[in-house]
Amino acid sequence: MAFINEFFANLAGLGKYLMVPLMIAIIGVLFKVNVDKAIKGGITVGIGLFGLDLALSIVSDYLGPVANGLVTKANLNLDVVDVGWQALSGIAFGTQIGAMIIPVMILFNVIMVTIGASRTMNVDIWNFWHYAVTGSLVYFVTNNILYSLLAAIAHAAIILLFADRTAPRVQEVTGIPGISIPHGGVLDQWIFGFIMEPIYNFIGKRFRNDKKTKVGGGQGKKLQENAIFKIIQDPIYLGFILGTVLGFIAGQGAKTSFTTGMAMAAFLYLTPRMVKILMEGLLPINQAVQKMRSKMDGNSDLYIGMDNAVGLGHNTVMLITVIAIPILIVLAAIVPGNRVIPIASLAACGYCSSMLNVVHKGKFGRTLFSTTILFISTLLIASYMAPVITEVAILSGFETEYALISSLSGGTLIAAAPFFLAFRFSNTAGLIFSLIIIVGTIVLQRIYFKNKDQQEETKEVKQV
């Protein structure tokens, strides 16, 4: 057992740049892709992931000083420091549960696909740390490995459900075929996005009806043809303008402000190209997977589960990555009950909107508003969980100079909090809650795919 734990602990230490390409290559070989193409495809995906993070590092490197200036100007006298996803993932994998999460999640994923309860093969093994957070928090209150693993499995089960159901929409918005997003930190985005989308539709419908009555048509078309509006829509111009303005607002000099503008223009220009590289690596693997799957089960798909970073290349998400930084700082200053100073997660704001953007189909206003509201929930839950996160960090050997730490990155703590609270109430309540989610997900998924396959067969018969 100790050897197995050590093996998977070392595997977790590889990080996503090695782990994801390795899994892509292995899946390619298993699905009879030429070995050379499978390895090259895996490496190309790794290059795309590297490129995405390099593009995102532009935000951290150049907007970092600007963000610190904004934090200073806001005079945030708060007692919890945001340490970001990097520290939180290290804490999660460093606990007693952390090393066990990878083999357990791989086995669970294989079982779900085998019994027809999922069609997502999650190759994004590095991001199993989100499930490790859930398991570690439950272990903190129960000191029971079985309960902790059940909570982590329940977290993964509900994520697979959303990954399967949203895969067509993900592919449509990102432009990447054959993928789904089983990322453990986007559960809050899926749930909140699908709650808000019909509300936006209702409001939009009423607004359009009122506009037709009062104004008449033609205004939107004139705006689209306006030369200034066309320039503002261009990501390069918009990145330069936003970066420069934020620099001046933060009190930076002219040189720094304009350099920040150039950096943001580079970020908006480079990120979509990195996504295209990632797509290039996935294409031969995806084609082989779908070809073999169609031979086995007719027209049913098998999705390759990827990091939600693939959603960063959309124009809406890239703009929100920049705009959300001052918004999050302002919210930290004014939201009652917030204790967290946003620092490490500021550069990763795009991750907090990537799947909201998918739900809202790229609509900028909807995605920005939903992201803003979700930030409020994130601040409050991160504040509430700070003492526990700090204690778990200390127990895992994580060293920090701060009295209290937490993380605002993604929705990890929002997803983990219900399981933590259920087991904190009582072990029985937590156990029942976790089992209901696991069993309920399996039943619902099997019914869903059975109906979906029957509908596809009916369509084929009608076409013939």
Coordinates of C-alpha atoms in Angstrom, one line a residue:
M1 CA 0.0 0.0 0.0
A2 CA 2.8 2.4 0.9
F3 CA 4.5 1.6 -2.5
I4 CA 1.2 2.4 -4.4
N5 CA 0.8 5.6 -2.5
E6 CA 4.4 6.6 -3.2
F7 CA 4.0 5.8 -6.9
F8 CA 0.9 7.9 -7.3
A9 CA 2.4 10.7 -5.2
N10 CA 5.3 10.8 -7.6
L11 CA 2.9 10.7 -10.5
A12 CA 1.0 13.7 -9.1
G13 CA 4.4 15.5 -8.8
L14 CA 4.8 15.3 -12.6
G15 CA 2.3 18.2 -13.0
K16 CA 0.0 18.7 -15.9
Y17 CA 2.7 19.4 -18.5
L18 CA 3.9 15.8 -18.3
M19 CA 0.8 14.0 -17.0
V20 CA -1.8 15.2 -19.6
P21 CA 0.5 14.5 -22.7
L22 CA 1.4 11.1 -21.2
M23 CA -2.3 10.2 -20.9
I24 CA -3.1 11.5 -24.3
A25 CA -0.4 9.4 -25.9
I26 CA -1.5 6.3 -23.9
I27 CA -5.1 6.7 -25.0
G28 CA -4.0 7.2 -28.6
V29 CA -2.0 3.9 -28.6
L30 CA -4.9 2.1 -26.9
F31 CA -7.2 3.3 -29.6
K32 CA -4.8 2.2 -32.3
V33 CA -3.3 5.5 -33.3
N34 CA 0.1 5.1 -34.9
V35 CA 2.6 5.3 -32.0
D36 CA 4.5 8.2 -33.6
K37 CA 1.3 10.2 -34.1
A38 CA 0.1 9.3 -30.5
I39 CA 3.3 10.5 -28.9
K40 CA 3.5 13.6 -31.1
G41 CA -0.1 14.4 -30.4
G42 CA 0.5 14.1 -26.7
I43 CA 3.5 16.4 -26.9
T44 CA 1.6 18.9 -29.0
V45 CA -1.1 19.0 -26.4
G46 CA 1.6 19.6 -23.8
I47 CA 3.0 22.5 -25.9
G48 CA -0.5 24.0 -26.1
L49 CA -0.9 23.8 -22.3
F50 CA 2.6 25.4 -21.9
G51 CA 1.6 28.1 -24.3
L52 CA -1.7 28.8 -22.5
D53 CA 0.1 29.2 -19.2
L54 CA 2.9 31.3 -20.8
A55 CA 0.2 33.6 -22.3
L56 CA -1.5 33.7 -18.9
S57 CA 1.9 34.5 -17.2
I58 CA 1.9 37.8 -19.1
V59 CA -1.1 38.8 -17.0
S60 CA 0.7 37.8 -13.8
D61 CA 4.0 39.4 -14.7
Y62 CA 2.6 42.7 -16.1
L63 CA -0.7 43.1 -14.4
G64 CA 0.7 41.8 -11.1
P65 CA 2.3 45.1 -10.1
V66 CA -0.8 46.9 -11.3
A67 CA -3.0 44.6 -9.2
N68 CA -0.8 45.2 -6.2
G69 CA -1.1 48.9 -6.7
L70 CA -4.9 48.6 -6.9
V71 CA -4.9 46.5 -3.7
T72 CA -2.8 49.2 -2.0
K73 CA -5.1 52.0 -3.2
A74 CA -8.1 50.0 -1.9
N75 CA -6.4 49.9 1.5
L76 CA -7.7 46.4 2.3
N77 CA -7.2 45.7 6.0
L78 CA -8.2 42.0 5.9
D79 CA -6.8 39.1 7.8
V80 CA -6.8 36.2 5.3
V81 CA -4.3 35.9 2.4
D82 CA -5.3 34.3 -0.9
V83 CA -2.5 31.8 -1.8
G84 CA -4.0 30.7 -5.1
W85 CA -4.5 27.4 -6.8
Q86 CA -0.8 26.4 -6.9
A87 CA -0.5 26.4 -3.1
L88 CA -4.0 24.8 -2.6
S89 CA -3.2 21.9 -5.0
G90 CA 0.1 21.3 -3.2
I91 CA -1.7 21.3 0.2
A92 CA -4.4 18.8 -1.2
F93 CA -1.9 16.4 -2.7
G94 CA 0.3 16.6 0.5
T95 CA -2.4 15.2 2.8
Q96 CA -3.0 11.5 3.7
I97 CA -5.9 11.4 1.2
G98 CA -4.1 13.3 -1.6
A99 CA -1.8 10.5 -2.9
M100 CA -4.7 8.0 -2.9
I101 CA -7.0 10.3 -5.0
I102 CA -5.3 9.6 -8.4
P103 CA -5.7 5.8 -8.5
V104 CA -9.2 6.0 -6.9
M105 CA -10.4 8.6 -9.5
I106 CA -8.9 6.7 -12.5
L107 CA -10.7 3.5 -11.3
F108 CA -14.0 5.4 -10.7
N109 CA -13.8 7.0 -14.2
V110 CA -13.2 3.7 -15.9
I111 CA -16.1 2.1 -14.0
M112 CA -18.4 4.9 -14.9
V113 CA -17.5 4.6 -18.6
T114 CA -17.7 0.8 -18.5
I115 CA -21.2 0.7 -17.0
G116 CA -22.5 3.4 -19.3
A117 CA -22.8 6.1 -16.7
S118 CA -20.3 8.4 -18.4
R119 CA -18.7 9.0 -21.8
T120 CA -15.9 11.2 -20.6
M121 CA -12.3 9.7 -20.3
N122 CA -10.7 12.3 -18.0
V123 CA -7.0 12.6 -19.0
D124 CA -6.6 15.8 -16.9
I125 CA -5.3 13.8 -14.0
W126 CA -3.3 16.7 -12.6
N127 CA -6.6 18.5 -11.8
F128 CA -7.7 15.6 -9.6
W129 CA -6.3 17.8 -6.9
H130 CA -9.8 19.4 -6.7
Y131 CA -11.2 16.1 -5.5
A132 CA -8.2 15.8 -3.2
V133 CA -9.3 19.1 -1.6
T134 CA -12.8 17.7 -0.9
G135 CA -11.3 14.5 0.5
S136 CA -8.8 16.3 2.6
L137 CA -11.4 18.6 4.1
V138 CA -13.7 15.7 5.0
Y139 CA -10.8 13.8 6.5
F140 CA -10.0 16.8 8.6
V141 CA -13.5 16.6 10.3
T142 CA -14.0 12.8 10.2
N143 CA -10.5 11.3 10.4
N144 CA -12.0 8.5 8.3
I145 CA -10.4 7.6 4.9
L146 CA -13.5 5.8 3.6
Y147 CA -15.7 8.8 4.2
S148 CA -13.1 11.1 2.6
L149 CA -12.8 9.0 -0.5
L150 CA -16.6 8.7 -0.8
A151 CA -17.0 12.5 -0.7
A152 CA -14.3 12.9 -3.3
I153 CA -16.0 10.3 -5.5
A154 CA -19.3 12.1 -5.1
H155 CA -17.6 15.3 -6.2
A156 CA -16.2 13.6 -9.3
A157 CA -19.6 11.9 -10.1
I158 CA -21.5 15.1 -10.3
I159 CA -18.7 16.7 -12.3
L160 CA -18.8 13.8 -14.8
L161 CA -22.5 14.3 -15.2
F162 CA -22.1 18.0 -16.1
A163 CA -19.1 17.2 -18.3
D164 CA -21.2 14.7 -20.4
R165 CA -24.3 16.9 -20.6
T166 CA -22.4 20.1 -21.5
A167 CA -19.8 18.5 -24.0
P168 CA -21.7 19.6 -27.2
R169 CA -21.9 23.2 -25.9
V170 CA -18.3 23.2 -24.8
Q171 CA -17.2 22.0 -28.3
E172 CA -19.4 24.6 -30.0
V173 CA -18.1 27.6 -27.9
T174 CA -14.4 26.6 -27.8
G175 CA -14.3 25.2 -31.3
I176 CA -12.5 22.1 -30.1
P177 CA -14.2 18.8 -31.2
G178 CA -14.5 15.7 -29.1
I179 CA -13.8 17.2 -25.6
S180 CA -15.6 17.7 -22.4
I181 CA -14.6 19.5 -19.2
P182 CA -14.6 17.3 -16.1
H183 CA -12.6 19.9 -14.1
G184 CA -13.4 19.7 -10.4
G185 CA -13.3 23.4 -9.9
V186 CA -16.1 24.4 -12.3
L187 CA -19.1 22.9 -10.6
D188 CA -20.1 26.3 -9.3
Q189 CA -19.9 27.8 -12.8
W190 CA -22.2 25.1 -14.3
I191 CA -24.8 25.3 -11.6
F192 CA -24.9 29.1 -11.3
G193 CA -24.7 29.6 -15.1
F194 CA -27.6 27.3 -15.8
I195 CA -29.7 29.0 -13.1
M196 CA -28.9 32.5 -14.6
E197 CA -29.2 31.7 -18.3
P198 CA -33.1 31.4 -18.3
I199 CA -33.3 34.6 -16.2
Y200 CA -31.1 36.4 -18.8
N201 CA -33.3 35.0 -21.6
F202 CA -36.5 36.2 -19.9
I203 CA -35.0 39.7 -19.3
G204 CA -33.6 39.8 -22.8
K205 CA -36.9 38.9 -24.4
R206 CA -38.7 41.6 -22.4
F207 CA -36.1 44.2 -23.3
R208 CA -36.2 43.3 -27.0
N209 CA -40.0 43.6 -27.1
D210 CA -39.9 47.0 -25.3
K211 CA -37.1 48.2 -27.7
K212 CA -39.1 47.2 -30.8
T213 CA -42.2 49.1 -29.5
K214 CA -40.3 52.3 -28.5
V215 CA -37.4 52.6 -30.8
G216 CA -37.7 50.5 -33.9
G217 CA -34.9 48.7 -35.7
G218 CA -31.6 49.9 -37.2
Q219 CA -29.8 51.1 -34.1
G220 CA -27.9 47.9 -33.5
K221 CA -26.8 47.8 -37.1
K222 CA -25.5 51.4 -37.0
L223 CA -23.5 50.6 -33.9
Q224 CA -21.9 47.6 -35.6
E225 CA -20.9 49.7 -38.5
N226 CA -19.4 52.5 -36.4
A227 CA -15.6 52.8 -37.0
I228 CA -14.8 53.4 -33.3
F229 CA -16.9 50.4 -32.2
K230 CA -15.1 48.2 -34.7
I231 CA -11.7 49.3 -33.2
I232 CA -12.9 48.7 -29.7
Q233 CA -14.1 45.2 -30.7
D234 CA -10.6 44.3 -31.9
P235 CA -8.8 42.3 -29.1
I236 CA -5.5 43.9 -29.8
Y237 CA -6.8 47.4 -29.5
L238 CA -9.0 46.5 -26.5
G239 CA -6.1 44.8 -24.7
F240 CA -3.8 47.7 -25.2
I241 CA -6.5 50.2 -24.0
L242 CA -7.6 48.2 -21.0
G243 CA -4.0 47.4 -19.8
T244 CA -2.9 51.1 -20.2
V245 CA -6.0 52.4 -18.4
L246 CA -5.6 50.0 -15.5
G247 CA -1.9 51.0 -15.2
F248 CA -2.7 54.6 -14.8
I249 CA -5.6 53.9 -12.4
A250 CA -3.1 51.9 -10.2
G251 CA -0.8 54.9 -10.1
Q252 CA 1.9 53.5 -12.4
G253 CA 4.0 55.8 -14.6
A254 CA 3.4 56.3 -18.3
K255 CA 6.1 53.8 -19.4
T256 CA 4.8 51.1 -17.1
S257 CA 1.2 51.7 -18.0
F258 CA 1.8 51.6 -21.8
T259 CA 4.0 48.5 -21.3
T260 CA 1.1 46.9 -19.4
G261 CA -1.2 47.8 -22.4
M262 CA 1.2 46.1 -24.8
A263 CA 1.4 43.0 -22.5
M264 CA -2.4 42.8 -22.5
A265 CA -2.6 43.1 -26.2
A266 CA -0.1 40.3 -26.5
F267 CA -2.1 38.2 -24.1
L268 CA -5.3 38.6 -26.1
Y269 CA -3.4 38.0 -29.4
L270 CA -1.5 34.9 -28.3
T271 CA -4.0 32.9 -26.2
P272 CA -6.3 31.8 -29.1
R273 CA -3.2 30.6 -31.0
M274 CA -2.1 28.4 -28.1
V275 CA -5.6 26.8 -28.1
K276 CA -5.2 26.1 -31.8
I277 CA -1.9 24.2 -31.0
L278 CA -3.7 22.2 -28.4
M279 CA -6.5 21.4 -30.8
E280 CA -3.9 20.2 -33.4
G281 CA -2.5 17.7 -30.9
L282 CA -6.0 16.4 -29.9
L283 CA -7.3 16.0 -33.4
P284 CA -5.8 12.6 -34.5
I285 CA -6.4 11.1 -31.0
N286 CA -10.0 12.3 -31.0
Q287 CA -10.6 10.9 -34.6
A288 CA -9.3 7.5 -33.6
V289 CA -11.3 7.4 -30.4
Q290 CA -14.6 8.3 -32.2
K291 CA -13.9 5.8 -35.0
M292 CA -13.4 2.9 -32.6
R293 CA -16.3 4.0 -30.4
S294 CA -18.6 4.1 -33.4
K295 CA -17.7 0.5 -34.4
M296 CA -18.4 -0.7 -30.9
D297 CA -21.6 1.3 -30.0
G298 CA -23.0 2.8 -33.1
N299 CA -23.0 6.6 -33.0
S300 CA -22.3 7.2 -29.3
D301 CA -19.4 9.5 -28.5
L302 CA -16.5 9.2 -26.1
Y303 CA -15.2 12.5 -24.9
I304 CA -11.7 13.4 -23.9
G305 CA -11.9 15.2 -20.6
M306 CA -9.7 18.3 -20.6
D307 CA -8.7 21.2 -18.3
N308 CA -11.0 24.2 -18.4
A309 CA -7.9 26.2 -19.6
V310 CA -9.1 25.3 -23.2
G311 CA -11.8 27.9 -22.7
L312 CA -9.4 30.7 -22.1
G313 CA -8.9 31.4 -25.8
H314 CA -12.4 32.8 -26.3
N315 CA -12.5 36.6 -26.7
T316 CA -15.0 37.0 -23.9
V317 CA -12.9 35.0 -21.4
M318 CA -9.7 36.9 -22.3
L319 CA -11.3 40.3 -21.8
I320 CA -12.9 39.2 -18.4
T321 CA -9.4 37.9 -17.3
V322 CA -8.3 41.6 -17.5
I323 CA -11.5 43.4 -16.4
A324 CA -12.2 41.1 -13.5
I325 CA -9.1 42.0 -11.6
P326 CA -10.3 45.5 -10.5
I327 CA -13.8 44.1 -10.0
L328 CA -12.5 41.4 -7.6
I329 CA -10.5 44.0 -5.7
V330 CA -13.5 46.3 -5.3
L331 CA -15.7 43.4 -4.2
A332 CA -13.1 42.4 -1.6
A333 CA -13.3 45.9 -0.2
I334 CA -17.1 46.2 -0.1
V335 CA -18.6 42.7 0.4
P336 CA -19.7 42.4 4.0
G337 CA -18.1 39.4 5.7
N338 CA -15.2 39.1 3.4
R339 CA -11.8 38.5 5.1
V340 CA -9.7 37.6 2.1
I341 CA -7.1 39.8 0.4
P342 CA -7.1 38.7 -3.3
I343 CA -3.5 38.3 -4.4
A344 CA -2.4 35.0 -5.9
S345 CA -5.7 34.3 -7.8
L346 CA -5.9 37.7 -9.5
A347 CA -4.1 36.5 -12.6
A348 CA -6.3 33.5 -12.9
C349 CA -9.7 35.3 -13.1
G350 CA -10.2 33.9 -16.5
Y351 CA -10.6 30.4 -15.1
C352 CA -13.5 31.6 -13.0
S353 CA -15.4 32.6 -16.1
S354 CA -14.4 30.0 -18.7
M355 CA -17.4 27.7 -18.3
L356 CA -19.8 30.5 -17.5
N357 CA -18.9 31.7 -20.9
V358 CA -19.8 28.3 -22.3
V359 CA -23.2 28.3 -20.6
H360 CA -23.9 31.8 -21.8
K361 CA -22.6 31.0 -25.3
G362 CA -19.9 33.7 -25.5
K363 CA -22.2 36.6 -24.5
F364 CA -19.9 39.1 -22.8
G365 CA -22.5 40.9 -20.6
R366 CA -24.0 37.8 -19.2
T367 CA -20.7 36.1 -18.5
L368 CA -19.2 39.2 -16.8
F369 CA -22.3 39.7 -14.6
S370 CA -22.4 36.0 -13.6
T371 CA -18.7 36.1 -12.9
T372 CA -19.1 39.1 -10.7
I373 CA -21.9 37.5 -8.6
L374 CA -19.9 34.3 -8.4
F375 CA -16.9 36.2 -7.1
I376 CA -19.1 37.3 -4.1
S377 CA -19.9 33.7 -3.2
T378 CA -16.2 32.8 -3.6
L379 CA -15.0 35.5 -1.3
L380 CA -17.5 34.6 1.4
I381 CA -16.9 30.8 1.2
A382 CA -13.1 31.3 1.1
S383 CA -13.4 33.5 4.2
Y384 CA -15.5 31.0 6.0
M385 CA -13.1 28.1 5.1
A386 CA -9.9 30.0 5.9
P387 CA -9.3 28.5 9.4
V388 CA -9.9 25.0 8.2
I389 CA -7.7 25.5 5.1
T390 CA -4.9 26.9 7.3
E391 CA -5.1 23.9 9.7
V392 CA -5.1 21.4 6.8
A393 CA -2.1 23.2 5.3
I394 CA -0.2 23.0 8.6
L395 CA -1.0 19.3 8.9
S396 CA 0.2 18.6 5.4
G397 CA 3.5 20.3 6.1
F398 CA 2.8 23.5 4.1
E399 CA 4.8 26.4 5.4
T400 CA 3.3 29.9 5.4
E401 CA 4.3 33.2 7.0
Y402 CA 0.6 34.2 7.2
A403 CA -1.7 33.6 10.2
L404 CA -4.7 32.6 7.9
I405 CA -4.7 31.5 4.3
S406 CA -7.4 30.5 1.8
S407 CA -7.8 30.4 -2.0
L408 CA -10.1 32.2 -4.5
S409 CA -8.9 30.2 -7.5
G410 CA -11.8 28.6 -9.4
G411 CA -14.7 27.1 -7.5
T412 CA -12.8 24.4 -5.6
L413 CA -13.9 25.5 -2.2
I414 CA -17.5 26.1 -3.3
A415 CA -17.7 22.6 -4.6
A416 CA -16.0 21.1 -1.6
A417 CA -18.0 23.1 1.0
P418 CA -21.3 21.1 0.9
F419 CA -19.5 17.8 1.6
F420 CA -17.4 19.4 4.3
L421 CA -20.5 20.9 6.0
A422 CA -22.5 17.7 5.7
F423 CA -19.8 15.6 7.4
R424 CA -19.2 18.4 9.9
F425 CA -22.9 18.2 10.9
S426 CA -22.6 14.4 11.3
N427 CA -20.9 11.4 9.7
T428 CA -24.2 9.9 8.9
A429 CA -25.5 13.0 7.2
G430 CA -22.3 13.2 5.1
L431 CA -22.4 9.6 4.2
I432 CA -26.0 9.7 3.1
F433 CA -25.4 12.9 1.1
S434 CA -22.4 11.4 -0.7
L435 CA -24.1 8.1 -1.5
I436 CA -27.2 9.8 -2.8
I437 CA -25.1 11.8 -5.2
I438 CA -23.0 8.8 -6.4
V439 CA -26.0 6.4 -6.8
G440 CA -28.3 9.2 -8.2
T441 CA -25.7 10.2 -10.7
I442 CA -25.2 6.7 -12.0
V443 CA -28.9 6.1 -12.3
L444 CA -29.6 9.4 -14.0
Q445 CA -26.7 9.1 -16.4
R446 CA -27.6 5.6 -17.5
I447 CA -31.2 6.7 -18.2
Y448 CA -29.9 9.8 -20.0
F449 CA -27.6 7.9 -22.3
K450 CA -30.1 5.2 -23.0
N451 CA -32.7 7.8 -24.1
K452 CA -30.1 9.6 -26.1
D453 CA -29.0 6.5 -28.0
Q454 CA -32.6 5.6 -28.7
Q455 CA -33.3 9.1 -30.1
E456 CA -30.2 8.8 -32.4
E457 CA -31.3 5.4 -33.6
T458 CA -34.8 6.8 -34.4
K459 CA -33.2 9.6 -36.4
E460 CA -31.1 7.2 -38.4
V461 CA -34.1 5.1 -39.2
K462 CA -36.1 8.1 -40.4
Q463 CA -33.2 9.3 -42.6
V464 CA -33.0 5.9 -44.2

